[in-house]
Amino acid sequence: DGTATLWDVRSATRLQTLGGHSAAVQQPVFSPDGAVLYTVAHDGTAIAWDVNGDSGLEQRFTFTHDRAPDPDFEHHPGRFSPDGRVLALGLKQRGIALWDAATPRPAGRALRETGGEVKDIAFAPDGRTLAAVTAKGLATVWDVDRRSRLRGPFRVSQHYGRLGVSISPDGTLLATAGGSEGVLLWDIRTGAGIGRVGEALYAGDVAFSPDGSSLALVRGIGGTV
């Protein structure tokens, strides 16, 4: 219905409902300090909400063209850089837009050659490297400062649809989740495959632990982690 809801975690009570989008809200992204919430929606807009203030709505911006209902479209992914300065957003059909989170305004040219519509995005902990996976099962790795492609597109899944991606804390490994292949591990420098976790589990998303010793994967079918 185009709204997002804020909750008090400890008491499990609703604090506030934020309404402002004209289509389904697909992803909430908090700034690292927790003061600003960005919501990303099907209508091609993002809204920055001042969640610590009284005003609620802070600023709205359009980052890609509005789209007609599309059964194969799941969401526009959004991710903050580790320092909170850059917001990366998946665009319509292909590409990644980089926005200055403080303004918000475009921060340089878009990263276009992703090999298809981006389904998930991950920053390396140092904020210099960005990885993306597409609905076509392709991955790319980018130098954020130079706005240049370092690797790809290379195939990380034989399945089309929703994929997940995560970068290890030391910035050397890329983990991709997609379909019955489970989670695949890649050398982020060369793009070479180096391992598999959870084979035969239908993995929908993946995340490294902060120390890099563990992986969490969400099963797309079965409702388990």
PDB file of C-alpha atoms in Angstrom, residues 37-148:
ATOM      1  CA  LEU A  37      15.522   5.686   6.785  1.00  0.00           C
ATOM      2  CA  TYR A  38      15.411   5.369   3.000  1.00  0.00           C
ATOM      3  CA  THR A  39      12.483   3.493   1.482  1.00  0.00           C
ATOM      4  CA  VAL A  40      12.730   2.263  -2.103  1.00  0.00           C
ATOM      5  CA  ALA A  41       9.536   1.548  -4.053  1.00  0.00           C
ATOM      6  CA  HIS A  42       8.114   0.110  -7.280  1.00  0.00           C
ATOM      7  CA  ASP A  43       7.261   3.602  -8.515  1.00  0.00           C
ATOM      8  CA  GLY A  44      10.954   4.384  -9.061  1.00  0.00           C
ATOM      9  CA  THR A  45      11.220   6.749  -6.095  1.00  0.00           C
ATOM     10  CA  ALA A  46      13.134   6.719  -2.848  1.00  0.00           C
ATOM     11  CA  ILE A  47      12.177   8.721   0.229  1.00  0.00           C
ATOM     12  CA  ALA A  48      14.542   9.810   2.985  1.00  0.00           C
ATOM     13  CA  TRP A  49      12.730   9.872   6.338  1.00  0.00           C
ATOM     14  CA  ASP A  50      13.959  11.748   9.407  1.00  0.00           C
ATOM     15  CA  VAL A  51      13.093   9.008  11.889  1.00  0.00           C
ATOM     16  CA  ASN A  52      14.494  10.849  14.925  1.00  0.00           C
ATOM     17  CA  GLY A  53      12.668  14.123  14.252  1.00  0.00           C
ATOM     18  CA  ASP A  54       9.069  15.280  14.266  1.00  0.00           C
ATOM     19  CA  SER A  55       8.744  16.078  10.583  1.00  0.00           C
ATOM     20  CA  GLY A  56       8.826  12.497   9.282  1.00  0.00           C
ATOM     21  CA  LEU A  57       9.197  13.125   5.559  1.00  0.00           C
ATOM     22  CA  GLU A  58      12.594  14.571   4.782  1.00  0.00           C
ATOM     23  CA  GLN A  59      13.070  14.342   1.012  1.00  0.00           C
ATOM     24  CA  ARG A  60      11.794  12.396  -1.975  1.00  0.00           C
ATOM     25  CA  PHE A  61      13.706  11.738  -5.191  1.00  0.00           C
ATOM     26  CA  THR A  62      13.113   9.768  -8.387  1.00  0.00           C
ATOM     27  CA  PHE A  63      16.025   7.528  -9.316  1.00  0.00           C
ATOM     28  CA  THR A  64      14.583   5.548 -12.238  1.00  0.00           C
ATOM     29  CA  HIS A  65      11.562   5.549 -14.537  1.00  0.00           C
ATOM     30  CA  ASP A  66       8.212   4.435 -13.135  1.00  0.00           C
ATOM     31  CA  ARG A  67       7.359   0.962 -14.329  1.00  0.00           C
ATOM     32  CA  ALA A  68       4.140  -0.757 -15.319  1.00  0.00           C
ATOM     33  CA  PRO A  69       3.189  -3.836 -13.267  1.00  0.00           C
ATOM     34  CA  ASP A  70       5.661  -6.575 -14.146  1.00  0.00           C
ATOM     35  CA  PRO A  71       5.250 -10.110 -12.742  1.00  0.00           C
ATOM     36  CA  ASP A  72       8.998 -10.726 -13.089  1.00  0.00           C
ATOM     37  CA  PHE A  73       9.995  -7.553 -11.232  1.00  0.00           C
ATOM     38  CA  GLU A  74      10.637  -8.013  -7.527  1.00  0.00           C
ATOM     39  CA  HIS A  75      12.170  -4.816  -6.203  1.00  0.00           C
ATOM     40  CA  HIS A  76      14.699  -2.037  -6.597  1.00  0.00           C
ATOM     41  CA  PRO A  77      17.573  -2.942  -4.277  1.00  0.00           C
ATOM     42  CA  GLY A  78      19.233  -0.225  -2.211  1.00  0.00           C
ATOM     43  CA  ARG A  79      22.397  -0.268  -0.078  1.00  0.00           C
ATOM     44  CA  PHE A  80      24.399   2.287   1.903  1.00  0.00           C
ATOM     45  CA  SER A  81      28.169   2.452   1.664  1.00  0.00           C
ATOM     46  CA  PRO A  82      29.840   1.604   5.001  1.00  0.00           C
ATOM     47  CA  ASP A  83      30.583   5.279   5.718  1.00  0.00           C
ATOM     48  CA  GLY A  84      26.963   6.242   5.006  1.00  0.00           C
ATOM     49  CA  ARG A  85      27.858   8.747   2.304  1.00  0.00           C
ATOM     50  CA  VAL A  86      26.701   6.880  -0.798  1.00  0.00           C
ATOM     51  CA  LEU A  87      23.410   5.144  -1.544  1.00  0.00           C
ATOM     52  CA  ALA A  88      23.517   2.578  -4.371  1.00  0.00           C
ATOM     53  CA  LEU A  89      20.198   1.842  -6.113  1.00  0.00           C
ATOM     54  CA  GLY A  90      19.298  -0.692  -8.795  1.00  0.00           C
ATOM     55  CA  LEU A  91      17.838   0.919 -11.910  1.00  0.00           C
ATOM     56  CA  LYS A  92      15.146  -0.132 -14.359  1.00  0.00           C
ATOM     57  CA  GLN A  93      16.325  -2.840 -16.810  1.00  0.00           C
ATOM     58  CA  ARG A  94      20.045  -2.462 -16.025  1.00  0.00           C
ATOM     59  CA  GLY A  95      22.552  -0.419 -14.072  1.00  0.00           C
ATOM     60  CA  ILE A  96      23.242   1.020 -10.626  1.00  0.00           C
ATOM     61  CA  ALA A  97      22.769   4.651  -9.625  1.00  0.00           C
ATOM     62  CA  LEU A  98      25.054   6.121  -6.972  1.00  0.00           C
ATOM     63  CA  TRP A  99      23.579   8.977  -4.932  1.00  0.00           C
ATOM     64  CA  ASP A 100      25.050  11.341  -2.384  1.00  0.00           C
ATOM     65  CA  ALA A 101      23.054  10.374   0.693  1.00  0.00           C
ATOM     66  CA  ALA A 102      23.342  13.806   2.308  1.00  0.00           C
ATOM     67  CA  THR A 103      21.887  15.789  -0.600  1.00  0.00           C
ATOM     68  CA  PRO A 104      20.467  13.453  -2.094  1.00  0.00           C
ATOM     69  CA  ARG A 105      21.818  13.976  -5.610  1.00  0.00           C
ATOM     70  CA  PRO A 106      23.483  11.726  -8.193  1.00  0.00           C
ATOM     71  CA  ALA A 107      27.131  11.171  -7.282  1.00  0.00           C
ATOM     72  CA  GLY A 108      28.726  10.714 -10.678  1.00  0.00           C
ATOM     73  CA  ARG A 109      27.605   8.600 -13.590  1.00  0.00           C
ATOM     74  CA  ALA A 110      25.544   5.443 -13.230  1.00  0.00           C
ATOM     75  CA  LEU A 111      27.194   2.021 -13.485  1.00  0.00           C
ATOM     76  CA  ARG A 112      25.397   0.692 -16.540  1.00  0.00           C
ATOM     77  CA  GLU A 113      27.050  -2.513 -17.732  1.00  0.00           C
ATOM     78  CA  THR A 114      25.579  -4.889 -15.167  1.00  0.00           C
ATOM     79  CA  GLY A 115      24.342  -7.513 -17.625  1.00  0.00           C
ATOM     80  CA  GLY A 116      20.679  -7.028 -16.726  1.00  0.00           C
ATOM     81  CA  GLU A 117      18.347  -5.741 -14.032  1.00  0.00           C
ATOM     82  CA  VAL A 118      20.086  -5.731 -10.668  1.00  0.00           C
ATOM     83  CA  LYS A 119      18.454  -7.799  -7.911  1.00  0.00           C
ATOM     84  CA  ASP A 120      20.947  -7.290  -5.083  1.00  0.00           C
ATOM     85  CA  ILE A 121      23.918  -5.080  -4.234  1.00  0.00           C
ATOM     86  CA  ALA A 122      26.733  -5.375  -1.695  1.00  0.00           C
ATOM     87  CA  PHE A 123      29.512  -3.000  -0.661  1.00  0.00           C
ATOM     88  CA  ALA A 124      32.869  -4.243   0.541  1.00  0.00           C
ATOM     89  CA  PRO A 125      33.613  -3.123   4.119  1.00  0.00           C
ATOM     90  CA  ASP A 126      36.110  -0.512   2.886  1.00  0.00           C
ATOM     91  CA  GLY A 127      33.436   1.022   0.627  1.00  0.00           C
ATOM     92  CA  ARG A 128      35.727   0.976  -2.408  1.00  0.00           C
ATOM     93  CA  THR A 129      34.257  -2.107  -4.062  1.00  0.00           C
ATOM     94  CA  LEU A 130      30.663  -2.794  -5.026  1.00  0.00           C
ATOM     95  CA  ALA A 131      29.190  -6.075  -6.270  1.00  0.00           C
ATOM     96  CA  ALA A 132      25.857  -6.639  -7.997  1.00  0.00           C
ATOM     97  CA  VAL A 133      23.880  -9.655  -9.206  1.00  0.00           C
ATOM     98  CA  THR A 134      21.163  -9.612 -11.850  1.00  0.00           C
ATOM     99  CA  ALA A 135      17.963 -11.469 -12.622  1.00  0.00           C
ATOM    100  CA  LYS A 136      19.852 -13.253 -15.404  1.00  0.00           C
ATOM    101  CA  GLY A 137      22.305 -14.854 -12.969  1.00  0.00           C
ATOM    102  CA  LEU A 138      25.218 -12.530 -13.765  1.00  0.00           C
ATOM    103  CA  ALA A 139      27.548 -10.701 -11.370  1.00  0.00           C
ATOM    104  CA  THR A 140      29.693  -7.605 -11.748  1.00  0.00           C
ATOM    105  CA  VAL A 141      32.303  -6.046  -9.458  1.00  0.00           C
ATOM    106  CA  TRP A 142      32.917  -2.286  -9.503  1.00  0.00           C
ATOM    107  CA  ASP A 143      35.494   0.259  -8.351  1.00  0.00           C
ATOM    108  CA  VAL A 144      33.247   2.836  -6.651  1.00  0.00           C
ATOM    109  CA  ASP A 145      35.763   5.708  -6.629  1.00  0.00           C
ATOM    110  CA  ARG A 146      36.619   5.370 -10.316  1.00  0.00           C
ATOM    111  CA  ARG A 147      33.091   4.366 -11.368  1.00  0.00           C
ATOM    112  CA  SER A 148      34.683   1.577 -13.381  1.00  0.00           C
TER     113      SER A 148
END
